[in-house]
Coordinates of C-alpha atoms in Angstrom, one line a residue:
Chain A
X1 CA 0.0 0.0 0.0
X2 CA 2.9 2.3 0.6
X3 CA 6.3 2.5 -1.1
X4 CA 9.4 4.4 -0.4
X5 CA 9.8 8.2 -0.3
X6 CA 9.9 10.2 -3.5
X7 CA 10.1 13.9 -4.2
X8 CA 6.9 15.7 -3.0
X9 CA 4.9 17.6 -5.5
X10 CA 1.9 19.9 -4.9
X11 CA -1.2 17.6 -5.1
X12 CA -4.1 19.8 -4.2
X13 CA -6.2 18.7 -7.1
X14 CA -5.6 15.0 -6.3
X15 CA -6.3 15.6 -2.7
X16 CA -9.5 17.4 -3.4
X17 CA -10.6 14.6 -5.7
X18 CA -9.9 12.0 -3.1
X19 CA -11.7 13.9 -0.4
X20 CA -14.7 14.4 -2.6
X21 CA -14.8 10.8 -3.6
X22 CA -14.0 9.0 -0.4
X23 CA -14.6 11.3 2.6
X24 CA -18.2 10.2 3.1
X25 CA -17.3 6.5 3.2
X26 CA -14.5 7.2 5.6
X27 CA -16.9 9.1 7.7
X28 CA -19.4 6.3 7.5
X29 CA -17.0 3.7 8.9
X30 CA -16.1 5.9 11.8
X31 CA -19.7 6.8 12.4
X32 CA -20.6 3.1 12.5
X33 CA -18.0 2.8 15.3
X34 CA -19.2 5.6 17.5
X35 CA -22.6 6.8 16.2
X36 CA -21.3 10.3 16.6
X37 CA -21.5 12.4 13.4
X38 CA -19.2 15.2 14.6
X39 CA -16.6 12.9 16.0
X40 CA -16.7 10.8 12.8
X41 CA -16.1 13.9 10.7
X42 CA -13.2 15.0 12.9
X43 CA -11.6 11.6 12.6
X44 CA -12.3 11.3 8.8
X45 CA -10.7 14.7 8.3
X46 CA -7.7 13.8 10.5
X47 CA -7.2 10.7 8.3
X48 CA -7.1 12.9 5.2
X49 CA -4.7 15.3 6.8
X50 CA -2.4 12.4 7.7
X51 CA -2.5 11.4 4.0
X52 CA -1.6 14.9 3.1
X53 CA 1.3 14.8 5.5
X54 CA 2.5 11.5 4.1
X55 CA 2.5 13.0 0.7
X56 CA 4.4 16.0 2.0
X57 CA 7.1 13.6 3.4
X58 CA 7.4 12.2 -0.1
X59 CA 5.7 8.9 0.7
X60 CA 3.9 7.2 -2.2
X61 CA 0.7 5.6 -1.1
X62 CA -0.4 3.2 -3.8
X63 CA -4.0 2.7 -2.6
X64 CA -5.1 5.9 -0.9
X65 CA -8.7 4.7 -0.3
X66 CA -7.6 1.6 1.5
X67 CA -5.0 3.6 3.4
X68 CA -7.6 6.2 4.5
X69 CA -10.1 3.6 5.6
X70 CA -7.4 1.7 7.6
X71 CA -6.1 4.9 9.2
X72 CA -9.6 6.1 10.0
X73 CA -10.5 2.8 11.7
X74 CA -7.3 2.9 13.7
X75 CA -8.0 6.5 14.8
X76 CA -11.5 5.5 15.8
X77 CA -10.1 2.7 17.9
X78 CA -7.5 5.0 19.4
X79 CA -10.3 7.3 20.4
X80 CA -12.0 4.3 22.1
X81 CA -8.9 3.9 24.4
X82 CA -9.3 7.4 25.8
X83 CA -13.0 7.8 25.5
X84 CA -13.7 6.7 29.1
X85 CA -11.3 9.3 30.4
X86 CA -13.1 12.0 28.4
X87 CA -16.7 10.9 28.9
X88 CA -16.6 9.2 32.2
X89 CA -19.3 6.6 32.5
X90 CA -21.4 8.2 29.7
X91 CA -20.9 6.9 26.2
X92 CA -20.7 9.6 23.6
X93 CA -24.0 8.8 22.1
X94 CA -25.7 9.7 25.3
X95 CA -23.9 12.9 25.5
X96 CA -25.0 13.6 21.9
X97 CA -28.6 13.2 23.0
X98 CA -28.3 16.2 25.3
X99 CA -29.9 19.1 23.6
X100 CA -30.3 22.8 24.3
X101 CA -33.1 23.7 26.7
X102 CA -34.9 25.8 24.0
X103 CA -38.2 24.2 23.1
X104 CA -38.2 22.4 19.8
X105 CA -41.2 22.3 17.4
X106 CA -43.4 19.3 18.2
X107 CA -42.6 17.6 14.9
X108 CA -38.9 17.9 15.3
X109 CA -39.2 16.7 18.9
X110 CA -41.0 13.6 17.8
X111 CA -38.4 13.0 15.1
X112 CA -35.5 13.5 17.6
X113 CA -37.2 11.0 20.0
X114 CA -37.6 8.5 17.2
X115 CA -34.0 8.9 16.1
X116 CA -32.8 8.6 19.7
X117 CA -34.6 5.3 20.0
X118 CA -33.2 4.2 16.7
X119 CA -29.7 5.2 17.7
X120 CA -30.0 3.1 20.9
X121 CA -31.1 0.1 18.9
X122 CA -28.5 0.5 16.3
X123 CA -25.9 0.8 19.0
X124 CA -26.8 -2.7 20.2
X125 CA -25.9 -4.2 16.8
X126 CA -22.4 -5.4 16.0
X127 CA -20.0 -3.0 14.4
X128 CA -20.0 -5.0 11.2
X129 CA -23.8 -4.6 11.0
X130 CA -23.6 -0.9 11.7
X131 CA -21.0 -0.4 9.0
X132 CA -23.2 -2.1 6.4
X133 CA -26.3 -0.1 7.6
X134 CA -24.4 3.2 7.5
X135 CA -23.0 2.5 4.0
X136 CA -26.4 1.3 2.8
X137 CA -28.6 4.1 4.2
X138 CA -26.3 7.1 4.6
X139 CA -24.5 6.7 1.3
X140 CA -27.1 4.7 -0.5
X141 CA -24.5 2.2 -1.5
X142 CA -25.5 -1.1 -3.2
X143 CA -24.3 -4.5 -2.1
X144 CA -21.3 -4.5 -4.5
X145 CA -20.2 -1.0 -3.4
X146 CA -20.5 -2.0 0.3
X147 CA -18.6 -5.2 -0.5
X148 CA -15.8 -3.2 -2.1
X149 CA -15.4 -0.9 0.9
X150 CA -15.5 -3.7 3.5
X151 CA -13.5 -6.1 1.4
X152 CA -16.1 -8.9 1.7
X153 CA -18.4 -10.5 -0.9
X154 CA -21.6 -9.1 -2.1
X155 CA -23.4 -12.2 -0.8
X156 CA -22.1 -11.6 2.6
X157 CA -23.3 -8.1 2.4
X158 CA -26.8 -9.3 1.5
X159 CA -26.9 -11.8 4.3
X160 CA -25.6 -9.4 6.9
X161 CA -27.9 -6.6 5.8
X162 CA -30.9 -8.9 5.8
X163 CA -30.1 -10.1 9.3
X164 CA -29.3 -6.6 10.6
X165 CA -32.6 -5.3 9.2
X166 CA -34.5 -8.2 10.8
X167 CA -33.0 -7.5 14.2
X168 CA -33.7 -3.8 13.9
X169 CA -37.2 -4.5 12.8
X170 CA -37.8 -6.8 15.8
X171 CA -36.4 -4.3 18.3
X172 CA -38.1 -1.3 16.8
X173 CA -41.4 -3.1 16.7
X174 CA -41.1 -4.0 20.3
X175 CA -40.5 -0.3 21.0
X176 CA -43.4 0.7 18.9
X177 CA -41.2 2.8 16.6
X178 CA -42.3 0.8 13.5
X179 CA -45.5 -1.2 13.1
X180 CA -45.7 -4.9 13.2
X181 CA -45.2 -6.6 9.9
Chain B
X1 CA -43.0 8.1 9.2
X2 CA -45.7 8.1 11.8
X3 CA -44.9 5.5 14.4
X4 CA -48.5 5.6 15.8
X5 CA -50.1 4.4 12.5
X6 CA -52.4 1.4 13.0
X7 CA -51.2 -1.6 11.2
X8 CA -53.1 -4.2 9.2
X9 CA -52.2 -7.7 8.4
X10 CA -51.2 -8.8 4.9
X11 CA -48.3 -8.6 2.5
X12 CA -49.1 -5.0 1.6
X13 CA -48.6 -4.1 5.3
X14 CA -45.4 -6.1 5.4
X15 CA -44.0 -4.2 2.4
X16 CA -45.1 -1.0 4.0
X17 CA -43.4 -1.9 7.3
X18 CA -40.3 -2.7 5.4
X19 CA -40.6 0.6 3.5
X20 CA -41.1 2.3 6.9
X21 CA -38.0 0.7 8.2
X22 CA -36.0 1.6 5.1
X23 CA -37.4 5.1 5.1
X24 CA -36.7 5.5 8.8
X25 CA -33.1 4.3 8.4
X26 CA -32.5 6.5 5.4
X27 CA -33.8 9.5 7.2
X28 CA -31.9 8.8 10.3
X29 CA -28.5 8.1 8.6
X30 CA -28.9 11.0 6.2
X31 CA -29.7 13.4 9.0
X32 CA -26.4 12.5 10.6
X33 CA -24.5 13.6 7.5
X34 CA -23.7 17.3 7.3
X35 CA -25.3 19.1 4.5
X36 CA -23.5 20.7 2.7
X37 CA -20.6 18.3 3.2
X38 CA -17.7 20.3 4.6
X39 CA -14.7 20.8 2.4
X40 CA -11.2 20.2 3.7
X41 CA -8.5 22.6 2.8
X42 CA -5.2 20.9 3.3
X43 CA -2.5 23.0 5.0
X44 CA 0.6 24.2 3.1
X45 CA 2.6 21.2 1.9
X46 CA 5.2 20.5 4.6
X47 CA 8.3 20.8 2.5
X48 CA 10.4 18.7 4.8
X49 CA 12.6 17.7 1.9
X50 CA 13.4 21.3 0.9
X51 CA 13.3 23.5 4.0
X52 CA 13.9 20.8 6.5
X53 CA 16.5 19.2 4.4
X54 CA 18.3 22.4 3.9
X55 CA 18.2 23.1 7.6
X56 CA 19.6 19.7 8.3
X57 CA 22.4 20.1 5.7
X58 CA 23.3 23.5 7.2
X59 CA 23.4 22.1 10.7
X60 CA 25.6 19.3 9.5
X61 CA 27.9 21.7 7.8
X62 CA 28.2 23.8 10.9
X63 CA 29.0 20.8 13.1
X64 CA 31.6 19.6 10.7
X65 CA 33.1 23.1 10.4
X66 CA 33.3 23.3 14.2
X67 CA 35.0 20.0 14.4
X68 CA 37.5 20.9 11.8
X69 CA 38.2 24.3 13.4
X70 CA 38.7 22.5 16.8
X71 CA 41.2 20.1 15.3
X72 CA 43.1 22.9 13.6
X73 CA 43.3 24.9 16.8
X74 CA 44.5 21.8 18.6
X75 CA 47.2 21.1 16.0
X76 CA 48.4 24.7 16.0
X77 CA 48.5 24.8 19.7
X78 CA 50.6 21.6 19.8
X79 CA 53.0 23.0 17.2
X80 CA 53.3 26.2 19.1
X81 CA 54.0 24.5 22.4
X82 CA 56.5 22.1 20.9
X83 CA 58.3 25.0 19.2
X84 CA 58.6 26.7 22.5
X85 CA 60.3 23.7 24.1
X86 CA 62.5 23.0 21.1
X87 CA 63.8 26.6 21.5
X88 CA 64.6 26.0 25.1
X89 CA 66.4 22.8 24.4
X90 CA 68.6 24.7 21.8
X91 CA 69.6 27.2 24.4
X92 CA 70.8 24.6 26.9
X93 CA 74.1 22.7 26.2
X94 CA 73.8 19.0 26.1
X95 CA 76.1 18.3 29.0
X96 CA 73.9 20.4 31.3
X97 CA 70.6 19.2 30.0
X98 CA 69.8 16.7 32.6
X99 CA 70.8 19.0 35.5
X100 CA 68.9 21.9 34.0
X101 CA 65.7 19.9 33.6
X102 CA 66.0 18.3 37.1
X103 CA 66.6 21.7 38.6
X104 CA 63.8 23.3 36.8
X105 CA 61.2 20.7 37.1
X106 CA 61.8 19.0 40.5
X107 CA 62.5 21.5 43.2
X108 CA 62.3 18.9 45.9
X109 CA 64.7 16.5 44.3
X110 CA 67.7 15.7 46.5
X111 CA 70.8 17.5 45.6
X112 CA 73.3 15.2 43.9
X113 CA 76.8 15.9 43.0
X114 CA 77.2 16.5 39.3
X115 CA 78.8 13.7 37.5
X116 CA 81.0 14.0 34.6
X117 CA 79.2 13.7 31.3
X118 CA 81.4 10.8 30.4
X119 CA 80.0 8.7 33.3
X120 CA 76.4 9.1 32.2
X121 CA 74.8 6.6 30.0
X122 CA 72.9 7.7 27.0
X123 CA 69.6 6.8 28.6
X124 CA 70.3 8.6 31.9
X125 CA 69.0 12.0 30.9
X126 CA 66.0 10.8 29.0
X127 CA 63.6 10.9 31.9
X128 CA 63.6 14.3 33.4
X129 CA 62.8 14.3 37.1
X130 CA 64.1 10.8 37.7
X131 CA 67.1 10.3 39.9
X132 CA 70.3 9.5 38.2
X133 CA 70.7 5.8 38.8
X134 CA 73.8 4.7 40.6
X135 CA 76.0 2.8 38.3
X136 CA 76.6 -0.8 39.3
X137 CA 79.9 -1.9 40.5

């Protein structure tokens, strides 16, 4: 994935293209880990800045997409190591649920409540299931695109997605968020 | 999606429920993504190979220059000191050399009667400060 150093050249256009093309899927993988959109964006951007730094040091990265995904996953895991120190006993998703005291419109309040229930249910799924769901529903990726990002087969994506949806449906039905099938 | 909608049995309802779930998931995940998606402007390219490399080269040059200058000063000092002593040796005659050195360098050395130069071996005067050995009988 990485070869030896070479002379650095300004690569703003290449960097911009990479960011536009892959930043959302990098974000999606980190989001699937933490279910925290702002943190995911921070980590995704940090991964891109590290790529930029590597280029600045003259490193040649043969597969920037795979490199970015790997670095973002590692950064997300590194965040896990210190998250207890930062958040105490409260996981970040609970802290995300804390809103300002200003009253929200009723419709938005209902939506936030539903989303919060959904977030809690999604948090109970495995990380692999969350990754598939995020790529499927946030980025509207099809099975082959998801398989490409996660380096698994499209069949495995179909199976995992089906099972994840089934589990979600059961739990959300029990909570009354979605109607019984 | 309205979560309080009454549900009816049948495949149509199952599809609708699946659609509800899909719609809910789509809305949820898309609401998490920032719109518009933020751009990322990379910082100025860290030109470690140009500026950093030049700085490292300059630092290396300085240290090598300092080492060379130190060696040169050491060498010149050694030459200067040795030239001073060689001038002193030229002033003193050979037959008084041992006594002169002993007198100058060891004040506490016991006074010995000077011996004739012919009785001294060649090696006697080579170690200034040593006592003149007594010749064996």
